[in-house]
PDB file of C-alpha atoms and ligand atoms in Angstrom:
ATOM      1  CA  MET G   1      -4.263   8.499  -2.231  1.00  0.00           C
ATOM      2  CA  VAL G   2      -6.487   8.676   0.849  1.00  0.00           C
ATOM      3  CA  GLU G   3      -6.083  11.304   3.509  1.00  0.00           C
ATOM      4  CA  ILE G   4      -8.203  11.631   6.630  1.00  0.00           C
ATOM      5  CA  ARG G   5      -7.515  14.854   8.500  1.00  0.00           C
ATOM      6  CA  GLY G   6      -8.725  15.508  12.028  1.00  0.00           C
ATOM      7  CA  VAL G   7     -12.108  13.879  11.584  1.00  0.00           C
ATOM      8  CA  ASP G   8     -14.711  14.061  14.341  1.00  0.00           C
ATOM      9  CA  LYS G   9     -18.081  12.469  13.939  1.00  0.00           C
ATOM     10  CA  TRP G  10     -21.151  12.190  16.108  1.00  0.00           C
ATOM     11  CA  TYR G  11     -24.185   9.925  15.908  1.00  0.00           C
ATOM     12  CA  SER G  12     -26.565  12.408  17.583  1.00  0.00           C
ATOM     13  CA  THR G  13     -24.958  12.930  21.018  1.00  0.00           C
ATOM     14  CA  PHE G  14     -22.499  10.014  20.780  1.00  0.00           C
ATOM     15  CA  GLN G  15     -19.039  10.873  19.470  1.00  0.00           C
ATOM     16  CA  VAL G  16     -17.996   7.915  17.352  1.00  0.00           C
ATOM     17  CA  LEU G  17     -14.790   9.374  15.819  1.00  0.00           C
ATOM     18  CA  LYS G  18     -12.395  11.587  17.756  1.00  0.00           C
ATOM     19  CA  GLY G  19      -9.733  13.531  15.894  1.00  0.00           C
ATOM     20  CA  CYS G  20      -8.917  10.729  13.476  1.00  0.00           C
ATOM     21  CA  SER G  21      -6.068  11.348  11.022  1.00  0.00           C
ATOM     22  CA  LEU G  22      -4.680   8.748   8.685  1.00  0.00           C
ATOM     23  CA  SER G  23      -3.150   8.636   5.251  1.00  0.00           C
ATOM     24  CA  VAL G  24      -2.797   5.811   2.803  1.00  0.00           C
ATOM     25  CA  ALA G  25      -0.232   6.246   0.043  1.00  0.00           C
ATOM     26  CA  ARG G  26      -0.535   4.793  -3.450  1.00  0.00           C
ATOM     27  CA  GLY G  27       0.035   1.048  -3.340  1.00  0.00           C
ATOM     28  CA  GLU G  28      -0.049   0.909   0.420  1.00  0.00           C
ATOM     29  CA  VAL G  29      -2.030  -1.677   2.390  1.00  0.00           C
ATOM     30  CA  VAL G  30      -3.290  -0.443   5.740  1.00  0.00           C
ATOM     31  CA  VAL G  31      -5.048  -2.831   8.103  1.00  0.00           C
ATOM     32  CA  VAL G  32      -7.423  -1.294  10.643  1.00  0.00           C
ATOM     33  CA  CYS G  33      -8.223  -3.313  13.741  1.00  0.00           C
ATOM     34  CA  GLY G  34      -9.651  -2.717  17.187  1.00  0.00           C
ATOM     35  CA  PRO G  35     -12.471  -3.802  19.469  1.00  0.00           C
ATOM     36  CA  SER G  36     -16.055  -4.008  18.316  1.00  0.00           C
ATOM     37  CA  GLY G  37     -17.704  -0.598  18.505  1.00  0.00           C
ATOM     38  CA  SER G  38     -14.429   1.319  18.252  1.00  0.00           C
ATOM     39  CA  GLY G  39     -15.490   3.126  15.061  1.00  0.00           C
ATOM     40  CA  LYS G  40     -13.698   1.116  12.347  1.00  0.00           C
ATOM     41  CA  SER G  41     -16.735   0.752  10.077  1.00  0.00           C
ATOM     42  CA  THR G  42     -17.667   4.387  10.541  1.00  0.00           C
ATOM     43  CA  LEU G  43     -14.150   5.531   9.639  1.00  0.00           C
ATOM     44  CA  ILE G  44     -14.048   3.470   6.465  1.00  0.00           C
ATOM     45  CA  LYS G  45     -17.530   4.659   5.466  1.00  0.00           C
ATOM     46  CA  CYS G  46     -16.339   8.260   5.784  1.00  0.00           C
ATOM     47  CA  VAL G  47     -13.661   7.490   3.171  1.00  0.00           C
ATOM     48  CA  ASN G  48     -16.399   6.530   0.726  1.00  0.00           C
ATOM     49  CA  ALA G  49     -18.719   9.337   1.843  1.00  0.00           C
ATOM     50  CA  LEU G  50     -21.289   6.776   2.969  1.00  0.00           C
ATOM     51  CA  GLU G  51     -21.241   8.711   6.236  1.00  0.00           C
ATOM     52  CA  PRO G  52     -20.671  12.479   6.500  1.00  0.00           C
ATOM     53  CA  VAL G  53     -18.077  13.837   8.925  1.00  0.00           C
ATOM     54  CA  ASN G  54     -18.807  16.637  11.391  1.00  0.00           C
ATOM     55  CA  THR G  55     -15.372  18.235  11.441  1.00  0.00           C
ATOM     56  CA  GLY G  56     -12.123  17.614   9.612  1.00  0.00           C
ATOM     57  CA  GLU G  57     -11.883  16.450   6.034  1.00  0.00           C
ATOM     58  CA  VAL G  58     -11.272  13.463   3.816  1.00  0.00           C
ATOM     59  CA  LEU G  59      -9.315  13.775   0.576  1.00  0.00           C
ATOM     60  CA  ILE G  60      -9.066  11.262  -2.241  1.00  0.00           C
ATOM     61  CA  GLU G  61      -6.120  11.922  -4.545  1.00  0.00           C
ATOM     62  CA  GLY G  62      -5.899  15.394  -3.063  1.00  0.00           C
ATOM     63  CA  THR G  63      -9.548  16.296  -3.697  1.00  0.00           C
ATOM     64  CA  SER G  64     -11.837  16.899  -0.730  1.00  0.00           C
ATOM     65  CA  ILE G  65     -14.882  14.663  -0.639  1.00  0.00           C
ATOM     66  CA  THR G  66     -16.256  16.310   2.471  1.00  0.00           C
ATOM     67  CA  ASP G  67     -16.650  19.885   1.226  1.00  0.00           C
ATOM     68  CA  GLY G  68     -20.003  19.185  -0.414  1.00  0.00           C
ATOM     69  CA  LYS G  69     -18.673  19.776  -3.929  1.00  0.00           C
ATOM     70  CA  ALA G  70     -17.598  16.253  -4.829  1.00  0.00           C
ATOM     71  CA  SER G  71     -19.710  14.035  -7.063  1.00  0.00           C
ATOM     72  CA  LEU G  72     -20.462  11.114  -4.813  1.00  0.00           C
ATOM     73  CA  SER G  73     -21.389   8.634  -7.512  1.00  0.00           C
ATOM     74  CA  LYS G  74     -18.107   9.347  -9.303  1.00  0.00           C
ATOM     75  CA  LEU G  75     -16.206   9.026  -6.055  1.00  0.00           C
ATOM     76  CA  ARG G  76     -17.837   5.728  -5.174  1.00  0.00           C
ATOM     77  CA  ALA G  77     -17.026   4.397  -8.599  1.00  0.00           C
ATOM     78  CA  ARG G  78     -13.375   5.208  -7.998  1.00  0.00           C
ATOM     79  CA  VAL G  79     -13.107   3.808  -4.495  1.00  0.00           C
ATOM     80  CA  GLY G  80     -14.298   0.201  -4.318  1.00  0.00           C
ATOM     81  CA  MET G  81     -15.950  -1.029  -1.146  1.00  0.00           C
ATOM     82  CA  VAL G  82     -16.501  -4.578   0.054  1.00  0.00           C
ATOM     83  CA  PHE G  83     -18.645  -5.171   3.115  1.00  0.00           C
ATOM     84  CA  GLN G  84     -19.048  -7.959   5.631  1.00  0.00           C
ATOM     85  CA  HIS G  85     -22.355  -8.997   4.058  1.00  0.00           C
ATOM     86  CA  PHE G  86     -21.769  -9.321   0.390  1.00  0.00           C
ATOM     87  CA  GLU G  87     -24.558  -6.994  -0.730  1.00  0.00           C
ATOM     88  CA  LEU G  88     -24.832  -8.344  -4.247  1.00  0.00           C
ATOM     89  CA  PHE G  89     -28.052  -7.590  -6.129  1.00  0.00           C
ATOM     90  CA  PRO G  90     -30.053 -10.776  -5.437  1.00  0.00           C
ATOM     91  CA  HIS G  91     -32.293 -10.547  -8.503  1.00  0.00           C
ATOM     92  CA  MET G  92     -29.371 -10.260 -10.924  1.00  0.00           C
ATOM     93  CA  SER G  93     -27.031 -12.962 -12.158  1.00  0.00           C
ATOM     94  CA  VAL G  94     -23.367 -12.841 -11.261  1.00  0.00           C
ATOM     95  CA  LEU G  95     -22.549 -11.437 -14.682  1.00  0.00           C
ATOM     96  CA  GLU G  96     -25.261  -8.781 -14.405  1.00  0.00           C
ATOM     97  CA  ASN G  97     -23.951  -7.819 -10.956  1.00  0.00           C
ATOM     98  CA  LEU G  98     -20.551  -7.186 -12.505  1.00  0.00           C
ATOM     99  CA  CYS G  99     -21.877  -5.265 -15.525  1.00  0.00           C
ATOM    100  CA  ILE G 100     -24.494  -2.923 -14.120  1.00  0.00           C
ATOM    101  CA  GLY G 101     -22.163  -0.378 -12.527  1.00  0.00           C
ATOM    102  CA  GLN G 102     -19.875  -0.383 -15.537  1.00  0.00           C
ATOM    103  CA  GLU G 103     -22.810   0.343 -17.851  1.00  0.00           C
ATOM    104  CA  LYS G 104     -24.753   2.781 -15.679  1.00  0.00           C
ATOM    105  CA  VAL G 105     -21.936   4.753 -14.047  1.00  0.00           C
ATOM    106  CA  LEU G 106     -18.987   4.334 -16.413  1.00  0.00           C
ATOM    107  CA  LYS G 107     -21.217   4.194 -19.538  1.00  0.00           C
ATOM    108  CA  ARG G 108     -19.364   1.203 -20.948  1.00  0.00           C
ATOM    109  CA  LYS G 109     -20.969  -0.636 -23.838  1.00  0.00           C
ATOM    110  CA  SER G 110     -22.444  -3.973 -22.817  1.00  0.00           C
ATOM    111  CA  GLU G 111     -19.874  -5.985 -24.741  1.00  0.00           C
ATOM    112  CA  GLU G 112     -16.976  -4.159 -23.129  1.00  0.00           C
ATOM    113  CA  ALA G 113     -18.542  -4.515 -19.676  1.00  0.00           C
ATOM    114  CA  ARG G 114     -19.053  -8.214 -20.262  1.00  0.00           C
ATOM    115  CA  ASP G 115     -15.449  -8.752 -21.364  1.00  0.00           C
ATOM    116  CA  LYS G 116     -14.200  -6.932 -18.310  1.00  0.00           C
ATOM    117  CA  ALA G 117     -16.548  -8.949 -16.077  1.00  0.00           C
ATOM    118  CA  MET G 118     -15.484 -12.289 -17.542  1.00  0.00           C
ATOM    119  CA  GLY G 119     -11.829 -11.390 -17.074  1.00  0.00           C
ATOM    120  CA  LEU G 120     -12.453 -10.587 -13.430  1.00  0.00           C
ATOM    121  CA  LEU G 121     -14.497 -13.737 -12.883  1.00  0.00           C
ATOM    122  CA  ALA G 122     -11.547 -15.738 -14.169  1.00  0.00           C
ATOM    123  CA  ARG G 123      -9.298 -13.894 -11.827  1.00  0.00           C
ATOM    124  CA  VAL G 124     -11.382 -14.763  -8.760  1.00  0.00           C
ATOM    125  CA  GLY G 125     -11.931 -18.335  -9.947  1.00  0.00           C
ATOM    126  CA  MET G 126     -15.658 -17.902 -10.655  1.00  0.00           C
ATOM    127  CA  THR G 127     -15.936 -18.243 -14.448  1.00  0.00           C
ATOM    128  CA  ALA G 128     -18.200 -21.279 -14.193  1.00  0.00           C
ATOM    129  CA  HIS G 129     -20.715 -19.358 -12.072  1.00  0.00           C
ATOM    130  CA  ALA G 130     -21.352 -16.340 -14.326  1.00  0.00           C
ATOM    131  CA  GLY G 131     -24.990 -17.258 -14.951  1.00  0.00           C
ATOM    132  CA  LYS G 132     -25.909 -18.101 -11.369  1.00  0.00           C
ATOM    133  CA  TYR G 133     -27.738 -15.910  -8.869  1.00  0.00           C
ATOM    134  CA  PRO G 134     -26.078 -14.836  -5.613  1.00  0.00           C
ATOM    135  CA  LEU G 135     -28.226 -17.098  -3.429  1.00  0.00           C
ATOM    136  CA  GLN G 136     -27.032 -20.138  -5.399  1.00  0.00           C
ATOM    137  CA  LEU G 137     -23.480 -19.443  -4.232  1.00  0.00           C
ATOM    138  CA  SER G 138     -21.627 -19.999  -0.980  1.00  0.00           C
ATOM    139  CA  GLY G 139     -20.676 -17.037   1.168  1.00  0.00           C
ATOM    140  CA  GLY G 140     -17.052 -17.260   0.058  1.00  0.00           C
ATOM    141  CA  GLN G 141     -18.092 -17.304  -3.588  1.00  0.00           C
ATOM    142  CA  GLN G 142     -20.434 -14.339  -3.080  1.00  0.00           C
ATOM    143  CA  GLN G 143     -17.668 -12.379  -1.444  1.00  0.00           C
ATOM    144  CA  ARG G 144     -15.277 -13.105  -4.329  1.00  0.00           C
ATOM    145  CA  ILE G 145     -17.998 -11.831  -6.680  1.00  0.00           C
ATOM    146  CA  ALA G 146     -18.386  -8.709  -4.551  1.00  0.00           C
ATOM    147  CA  ILE G 147     -14.646  -8.085  -4.882  1.00  0.00           C
ATOM    148  CA  ALA G 148     -14.777  -8.663  -8.643  1.00  0.00           C
ATOM    149  CA  ARG G 149     -17.733  -6.292  -8.920  1.00  0.00           C
ATOM    150  CA  ALA G 150     -15.797  -3.555  -7.126  1.00  0.00           C
ATOM    151  CA  LEU G 151     -12.751  -4.178  -9.352  1.00  0.00           C
ATOM    152  CA  ALA G 152     -14.893  -3.921 -12.498  1.00  0.00           C
ATOM    153  CA  MET G 153     -15.082  -0.182 -11.856  1.00  0.00           C
ATOM    154  CA  ASP G 154     -11.261   0.172 -12.108  1.00  0.00           C
ATOM    155  CA  PRO G 155     -10.998   1.612  -8.609  1.00  0.00           C
ATOM    156  CA  ILE G 156      -7.975   3.633  -7.546  1.00  0.00           C
ATOM    157  CA  ALA G 157      -8.293   2.166  -4.044  1.00  0.00           C
ATOM    158  CA  MET G 158     -10.245  -0.597  -2.338  1.00  0.00           C
ATOM    159  CA  LEU G 159     -11.884  -0.480   1.086  1.00  0.00           C
ATOM    160  CA  PHE G 160     -12.800  -3.679   2.899  1.00  0.00           C
ATOM    161  CA  ASP G 161     -14.920  -3.856   6.052  1.00  0.00           C
ATOM    162  CA  GLU G 162     -14.461  -7.230   7.750  1.00  0.00           C
ATOM    163  CA  PRO G 163     -14.855  -9.092   4.454  1.00  0.00           C
ATOM    164  CA  THR G 164     -14.376 -12.524   6.000  1.00  0.00           C
ATOM    165  CA  SER G 165     -16.063 -12.194   9.366  1.00  0.00           C
ATOM    166  CA  ALA G 166     -19.430 -13.527   8.185  1.00  0.00           C
ATOM    167  CA  LEU G 167     -17.876 -16.544   6.460  1.00  0.00           C
ATOM    168  CA  ASP G 168     -17.529 -20.123   7.581  1.00  0.00           C
ATOM    169  CA  PRO G 169     -13.887 -20.866   8.402  1.00  0.00           C
ATOM    170  CA  GLU G 170     -13.262 -23.009   5.339  1.00  0.00           C
ATOM    171  CA  MET G 171     -14.245 -20.115   3.057  1.00  0.00           C
ATOM    172  CA  ILE G 172     -12.076 -17.468   4.620  1.00  0.00           C
ATOM    173  CA  THR G 173      -8.893 -18.502   2.813  1.00  0.00           C
ATOM    174  CA  GLU G 174     -10.393 -18.322  -0.682  1.00  0.00           C
ATOM    175  CA  VAL G 175     -11.386 -14.699  -0.040  1.00  0.00           C
ATOM    176  CA  LEU G 176      -8.127 -13.744   1.667  1.00  0.00           C
ATOM    177  CA  ASP G 177      -6.172 -15.273  -1.239  1.00  0.00           C
ATOM    178  CA  VAL G 178      -7.905 -12.881  -3.650  1.00  0.00           C
ATOM    179  CA  MET G 179      -7.139  -9.953  -1.332  1.00  0.00           C
ATOM    180  CA  VAL G 180      -3.501 -10.997  -0.940  1.00  0.00           C
ATOM    181  CA  SER G 181      -3.039 -11.160  -4.709  1.00  0.00           C
ATOM    182  CA  LEU G 182      -4.622  -7.712  -5.087  1.00  0.00           C
ATOM    183  CA  ALA G 183      -2.248  -6.341  -2.461  1.00  0.00           C
ATOM    184  CA  GLN G 184       0.733  -7.940  -4.138  1.00  0.00           C
ATOM    185  CA  GLU G 185      -0.276  -6.379  -7.455  1.00  0.00           C
ATOM    186  CA  GLY G 186      -0.013  -2.959  -5.857  1.00  0.00           C
ATOM    187  CA  MET G 187      -3.638  -2.054  -5.153  1.00  0.00           C
ATOM    188  CA  THR G 188      -4.065   0.680  -2.546  1.00  0.00           C
ATOM    189  CA  MET G 189      -6.091  -0.931   0.221  1.00  0.00           C
ATOM    190  CA  MET G 190      -7.643  -0.042   3.552  1.00  0.00           C
ATOM    191  CA  VAL G 191      -8.813  -3.221   5.244  1.00  0.00           C
ATOM    192  CA  VAL G 192     -10.752  -3.565   8.475  1.00  0.00           C
ATOM    193  CA  THR G 193     -10.028  -7.104   9.602  1.00  0.00           C
ATOM    194  CA  HIS G 194      -9.013  -9.201  12.524  1.00  0.00           C
ATOM    195  CA  GLU G 195      -7.249 -11.677  10.249  1.00  0.00           C
ATOM    196  CA  MET G 196      -3.796 -11.033  11.570  1.00  0.00           C
ATOM    197  CA  GLY G 197      -2.312 -13.609   9.186  1.00  0.00           C
ATOM    198  CA  PHE G 198      -3.426 -11.341   6.351  1.00  0.00           C
ATOM    199  CA  ALA G 199      -1.983  -8.313   8.135  1.00  0.00           C
ATOM    200  CA  ARG G 200       1.347 -10.049   8.669  1.00  0.00           C
ATOM    201  CA  LYS G 201       1.537 -11.113   5.058  1.00  0.00           C
ATOM    202  CA  VAL G 202       0.637  -7.948   3.164  1.00  0.00           C
ATOM    203  CA  ALA G 203      -0.003  -4.962   5.425  1.00  0.00           C
ATOM    204  CA  ASP G 204       2.407  -2.064   5.317  1.00  0.00           C
ATOM    205  CA  ARG G 205       0.899  -0.488   8.426  1.00  0.00           C
ATOM    206  CA  VAL G 206      -1.513  -1.493  11.126  1.00  0.00           C
ATOM    207  CA  VAL G 207      -3.886   1.054  12.608  1.00  0.00           C
ATOM    208  CA  PHE G 208      -5.411   0.238  15.963  1.00  0.00           C
ATOM    209  CA  MET G 209      -8.621   2.014  16.999  1.00  0.00           C
ATOM    210  CA  ASP G 210     -10.264   2.130  20.369  1.00  0.00           C
ATOM    211  CA  ARG G 211     -13.293   4.179  21.459  1.00  0.00           C
ATOM    212  CA  GLY G 212     -13.268   6.366  18.360  1.00  0.00           C
ATOM    213  CA  GLU G 213      -9.576   7.169  18.461  1.00  0.00           C
ATOM    214  CA  ILE G 214      -6.680   6.049  16.342  1.00  0.00           C
ATOM    215  CA  VAL G 215      -4.484   4.802  19.146  1.00  0.00           C
ATOM    216  CA  GLU G 216      -1.667   3.362  17.028  1.00  0.00           C
ATOM    217  CA  ASP G 217      -0.591   3.755  13.412  1.00  0.00           C
ATOM    218  CA  THR G 218       2.593   1.759  13.052  1.00  0.00           C
ATOM    219  CA  PRO G 219       4.573  -0.305  10.581  1.00  0.00           C
ATOM    220  CA  LYS G 220       3.352  -3.891  10.723  1.00  0.00           C
ATOM    221  CA  ALA G 221       6.430  -5.444  12.301  1.00  0.00           C
ATOM    222  CA  ARG G 222       6.428  -2.994  15.138  1.00  0.00           C
ATOM    223  CA  PHE G 223       2.729  -3.434  15.792  1.00  0.00           C
ATOM    224  CA  PHE G 224       3.076  -7.174  16.299  1.00  0.00           C
ATOM    225  CA  GLU G 225       6.425  -7.180  18.053  1.00  0.00           C
ATOM    226  CA  ASP G 226       6.200  -4.096  20.170  1.00  0.00           C
ATOM    227  CA  PRO G 227       2.766  -2.422  20.352  1.00  0.00           C
ATOM    228  CA  GLN G 228       3.112   0.923  22.070  1.00  0.00           C
ATOM    229  CA  SER G 229      -0.166   1.317  23.892  1.00  0.00           C
ATOM    230  CA  ASP G 230      -1.591  -0.823  26.666  1.00  0.00           C
ATOM    231  CA  ARG G 231      -4.881  -0.920  24.782  1.00  0.00           C
ATOM    232  CA  ALA G 232      -3.245  -2.480  21.710  1.00  0.00           C
ATOM    233  CA  LYS G 233      -1.325  -4.934  23.882  1.00  0.00           C
ATOM    234  CA  ALA G 234      -4.531  -6.038  25.578  1.00  0.00           C
ATOM    235  CA  PHE G 235      -6.286  -6.374  22.215  1.00  0.00           C
ATOM    236  CA  LEU G 236      -3.483  -8.422  20.668  1.00  0.00           C
ATOM    237  CA  SER G 237      -3.313 -10.723  23.652  1.00  0.00           C
ATOM    238  CA  LYS G 238      -6.984 -11.546  23.095  1.00  0.00           C
ATOM    239  CA  ILE G 239      -6.900 -12.222  19.359  1.00  0.00           C
ATOM    240  CA  LEU G 240      -3.499 -13.838  18.788  1.00  0.00           C
TER     241      LEU G 240
HETATM  242  P1  ADP N 301     -16.825  -0.999  14.648  1.00  0.00           P
HETATM  243  O1  ADP N 301     -16.920  -1.156  13.183  1.00  0.00           O
HETATM  244  O2  ADP N 301     -15.453  -0.733  15.151  1.00  0.00           O
HETATM  245  O3  ADP N 301     -17.450  -2.140  15.396  1.00  0.00           O
HETATM  246  P2  ADP N 301     -18.789   1.098  14.275  1.00  0.00           P
HETATM  247  O4  ADP N 301     -18.169   2.177  13.475  1.00  0.00           O
HETATM  248  O5  ADP N 301     -19.708   0.173  13.582  1.00  0.00           O
HETATM  249  O6  ADP N 301     -17.655   0.301  15.062  1.00  0.00           O
HETATM  250  O7  ADP N 301     -19.609   1.714  15.476  1.00  0.00           O
HETATM  251  C1  ADP N 301     -18.991   2.545  16.442  1.00  0.00           C
HETATM  252  C2  ADP N 301     -20.040   2.978  17.439  1.00  0.00           C
HETATM  253  O8  ADP N 301     -21.021   3.779  16.814  1.00  0.00           O
HETATM  254  C3  ADP N 301     -20.785   1.821  18.090  1.00  0.00           C
HETATM  255  O9  ADP N 301     -20.999   2.147  19.447  1.00  0.00           O
HETATM  256  C4  ADP N 301     -22.094   1.773  17.341  1.00  0.00           C
HETATM  257  O10 ADP N 301     -23.113   1.272  18.150  1.00  0.00           O
HETATM  258  C5  ADP N 301     -22.318   3.225  16.979  1.00  0.00           C
HETATM  259  N1  ADP N 301     -23.023   3.363  15.696  1.00  0.00           N
HETATM  260  C6  ADP N 301     -22.657   2.810  14.523  1.00  0.00           C
HETATM  261  N2  ADP N 301     -23.495   3.178  13.523  1.00  0.00           N
HETATM  262  C7  ADP N 301     -24.434   3.979  14.094  1.00  0.00           C
HETATM  263  C8  ADP N 301     -25.579   4.687  13.604  1.00  0.00           C
HETATM  264  N3  ADP N 301     -25.920   4.657  12.302  1.00  0.00           N
HETATM  265  N4  ADP N 301     -26.298   5.401  14.495  1.00  0.00           N
HETATM  266  C9  ADP N 301     -25.951   5.457  15.793  1.00  0.00           C
HETATM  267  N5  ADP N 301     -24.881   4.827  16.339  1.00  0.00           N
HETATM  268  C10 ADP N 301     -24.130   4.097  15.500  1.00  0.00           C
HETATM  269 MG1   MG N 302     -17.579  -2.712  12.022  1.00  0.00          MG
END
């Protein structure tokens, strides 16, 4: 579903990604972790073409998105992205946030978009808040709306970049619960997170990055029980 092949990337003279290769199969959940500044956000942005790569390529369902030929708005509609800061449109109601992409990009009629939106609001437990504005909601509620908004586009895969790290502790579970149910329903997911409880529950593989490199890419059990690299061992000892 997602294939990253030998990607190098520089921010001017600083090499942020070094020979990164990674594939995510249909229905797989891959958790990406590693120290701050190791390139996790940059890697995930390359999968959505929010950042260009310098060398190597990224393929979505076998089609290159880095050869300059791909339609980026179509791609972004197909690969949902949820960020640390919820990035909802502040001047639009919850319902409008969920409908705008469906109407503008997917050309759905407003009634169809609304039905889809209401179904997703029910799914994330936010039906009662459809008419509110983002700033009237808690961080956990905003993040659930951000997930619902991404799902409204019928994505083939979902990317998450530290979706719970800006939340107060009591709101983390309500967001993780939505992500766990998505994973259990078979959504293809690439999740940057340090929530190792989430990783233990639903990840198929854990990828550990350090200083722009993918240092480990291992089945979950092995990552927790027997990390191969000293860098991953040191990281785990700090966060567990
Ligand atoms: P992570 O998500 O693992 O914390 P990032 O991908 O955000 O790492 O950043 C990796 C490195 O690249 C950091 O040193 C960061 O300061 C740098 N960086 C990130 N974005 C930019 C940018 N737009 N321009 C220049 N440097 C950047
Ligand atoms: Mg980051």
